[in-house]
């Protein structure tokens, strides 16, 4: 193997159960997002643009969609002479096999993969975050500070700070304290779940961590606090830009609308930092004579002859005459027949909605926390169905 | 099932019929249907019929075509065994008026001989249709035909555009007359520039052409051998055309805006493959009005668009209006501009407030990267 200065380990094994039906058939990083992408495309594209050309993708929960989406990484320019994407799933050894018990344990199980590249630094990233970030700058910062580990942080609104892992900093970005979901946060700098470690130190801590029976084998809960207790050189790298953890149905909906509204600089139209993906071939979109589309993102292979306002429509969707779609996300290959109303809803893949149906609440409430109606994948909704938040299963 | 057929996409000798559109690229690389290039259609038909060995004859103006085709990956033709082969034409000259120039085949005879398939399917890069070649092969074998030509019945309004090949066909689907000059009747059998032939027969024909130094498959071989060989016509009924003039280039795209025609070409009988592109979904701003149009990815639309074909990464700014136009990738239509019956080649930047009009059947064409500094209003009359 070619020697690498820094390789990335991308955590993509989580179930993301708070995304409910969206992760019923696939891991969270594989959930469709932004009109034609899957969430993991953002991290993989960041790697491609940042010059990180060797990526291990750690998978565990329902990985089939994810595996076939990534393929051998050529769509992210990660397949070549000196670059690759390797899917790393749990495996069996002489002493039997192990499921990944936590993020740190997943990396521990694959230390031999990291060793093969003799890399000096290891970048740990997540496959379920939406952001456009240059990891090259993070690595440069890490080297300049002669840090042993660097954690990327982003400012979050103070009122939301107690939902995150919060970093309290000393001089020049030194991390003095890390608090997981503090009730009374002392700062609003949240950990993004993006870390760079010196490889040898990481290996030492991972070895120690698996021996610790009380540990849940998690980077945020165990490894970072332990390193802080030991007085290691930990620095925070301030990231300026859009970053979201798409953890719940509501945050999924909000982040989707942010993409639509280009909030805080997230820009899928950026020609320098475009989001790469894998798509199946689709014809151009056809916009019919009766269509009315405003403020929306529409993918290829879509047929629209209805009204679409402030919504995201994925490939292969059909929206027929007099259907009205508002503030909604329509996932791939959904068919919405005529006279259907969809309001503030997420419609799962391949679902068929009979004419005259009403999805979501007719009168949109203007509460701060959005109430989003979710319709599962592969459903057949009879004509004139009514489906709103209360009736939606699992909500 | 693997078809025992190889494909050859022949080089079009009358490329310049598309005027400025083929000044900077070869015929096969001309953008068509919002996200495709002309060659995508015939190439996709081939791979959809499981043809796995395709030779593409090319001459000058290669850059854009080669960039588009790459290693054939998007068509599944990046293979160890067979795959896509780029073949040089015999000469770069466009002066020859051959419809299918067999000298281009002759200089690549080693490739033909080395290929293992029994049949050769020959097609031009500018034929637009969706056709299952399995049916053609079945027809060919059923009729015990030596050569099968594919044709459509058409009432061509683009009469006089060369080259059109008209066929006289008897009740048994045998071709009894080939005419390249006749005045077109109301309905006529028009060749779709697609030929199925046994490779052994093709090799014999090539040897004969070499001795006679006459190379046109249609004029010098087929038209002369109607009695000697059994040459049959396969009637294709779906949406189809040969792009051989600016008129046909423009009007067939306008026709694609009828939903049933578009569906016939884009969706029925397998996908059309094209170069992979990472453009984001198209963004419609509040206040945009788009109707009866085909739109590719990556566009940003704030103005009005109707009855138009809009390619990738096109920007239509506020109060701009695009009506019955074909807009190629990366164009910008400035604020308040008005375009009607216009074909914009790639990278054309229309300044704010510009008014451009073509006439009903003769579009106004602005070449690649066209820029206007002074003329604020250009109106072209028939």
XYZ file of C-alpha atoms in Angstrom, chain A residues 159-293:
135
model
C -30.784 28.113 23.443
C -29.905 24.876 21.640
C -26.445 24.411 23.153
C -27.628 21.915 25.752
C -28.473 19.453 22.966
C -24.811 19.165 21.923
C -21.418 18.143 23.212
C -20.012 21.517 24.283
C -16.324 22.496 24.350
C -15.015 24.998 26.869
C -11.783 26.498 25.611
C -8.715 28.041 27.182
C -6.051 30.095 25.406
C -5.418 29.615 21.684
C -8.056 27.004 21.211
C -6.889 24.548 23.885
C -9.796 22.425 25.060
C -10.102 22.585 28.816
C -13.433 20.938 29.334
C -15.893 18.849 27.395
C -19.511 18.612 28.531
C -21.973 16.247 26.898
C -25.407 17.920 26.695
C -24.886 20.318 29.625
C -28.033 21.716 31.251
C -26.231 25.042 31.746
C -23.725 25.400 28.910
C -20.685 27.612 29.483
C -20.050 28.069 25.782
C -21.948 27.563 22.523
C -19.143 25.751 20.682
C -20.475 22.327 19.783
C -18.391 19.339 18.721
C -19.151 18.447 15.082
C -18.083 14.847 15.520
C -15.106 15.587 13.245
C -11.740 14.679 14.782
C -8.112 14.379 13.777
C -5.899 12.162 15.909
C -2.229 11.376 15.813
C -2.403 7.769 14.865
C -0.159 6.334 17.588
C -1.975 8.127 20.367
C -5.336 7.087 18.945
C -4.224 3.463 18.840
C -3.067 3.594 22.485
C -6.377 5.020 23.641
C -8.441 2.584 21.592
C -6.515 -0.364 23.036
C -7.046 0.949 26.546
C -10.698 1.653 25.840
C -11.615 -1.908 24.855
C -10.077 -3.163 28.093
C -12.233 -0.774 30.121
C -15.415 -2.713 30.911
C -17.286 0.447 31.976
C -16.727 2.177 28.627
C -19.454 2.404 25.958
C -16.648 2.673 23.384
C -17.681 6.076 22.074
C -15.385 8.901 20.911
C -17.464 11.675 22.479
C -18.343 9.870 25.706
C -15.127 7.977 26.422
C -12.059 8.694 24.288
C -12.107 12.507 24.333
C -12.911 12.800 28.101
C -10.157 10.294 28.895
C -7.616 12.227 26.840
C -8.630 15.446 28.612
C -8.221 13.804 32.007
C -4.766 12.657 30.973
C -3.816 16.210 30.012
C -3.249 15.492 26.322
C -2.865 18.361 23.819
C -6.437 18.756 22.570
C -7.360 21.690 20.380
C -10.635 22.988 18.985
C -10.763 24.001 15.331
C -13.417 26.660 14.795
C -15.439 25.863 11.662
C -17.320 28.784 10.149
C -20.162 27.580 8.018
C -23.293 25.528 7.858
C -23.303 22.242 9.777
C -26.267 20.103 10.819
C -26.658 16.700 12.368
C -29.739 15.313 10.652
C -30.872 13.299 13.645
C -34.658 13.571 13.773
C -37.511 13.865 11.303
C -37.857 17.535 12.222
C -34.151 18.292 11.811
C -34.188 16.374 8.518
C -37.030 18.558 7.305
C -35.377 21.745 8.577
C -31.985 20.932 7.013
C -33.734 20.139 3.722
C -35.419 23.516 3.770
C -32.051 25.126 4.589
C -30.625 23.592 1.400
C -33.565 25.038 -0.489
C -33.136 28.465 1.074
C -29.298 28.389 0.932
C -29.182 29.133 4.651
C -25.864 30.105 6.268
C -23.861 29.484 3.130
C -24.781 25.847 2.425
C -24.717 25.824 -1.355
C -25.124 22.759 -3.538
C -24.663 25.041 -6.564
C -21.061 25.817 -5.511
C -18.997 24.946 -8.577
C -15.809 24.491 -6.512
C -17.321 22.406 -3.737
C -20.166 20.599 -5.492
C -21.762 17.553 -3.940
C -20.903 14.364 -5.800
C -23.260 11.432 -5.857
C -24.362 8.362 -7.714
C -27.525 8.627 -9.778
C -29.299 6.202 -12.018
C -29.877 7.639 -15.500
C -32.987 9.807 -15.663
C -34.555 11.730 -18.525
C -34.838 15.515 -18.171
C -37.685 16.776 -16.038
C -40.919 17.534 -17.853
C -42.898 20.518 -16.694
C -46.431 20.344 -18.042
C -48.791 22.992 -19.358
C -50.721 23.235 -16.080
C -47.677 23.195 -13.794
C -46.790 25.943 -11.396
C -43.435 25.622 -9.646
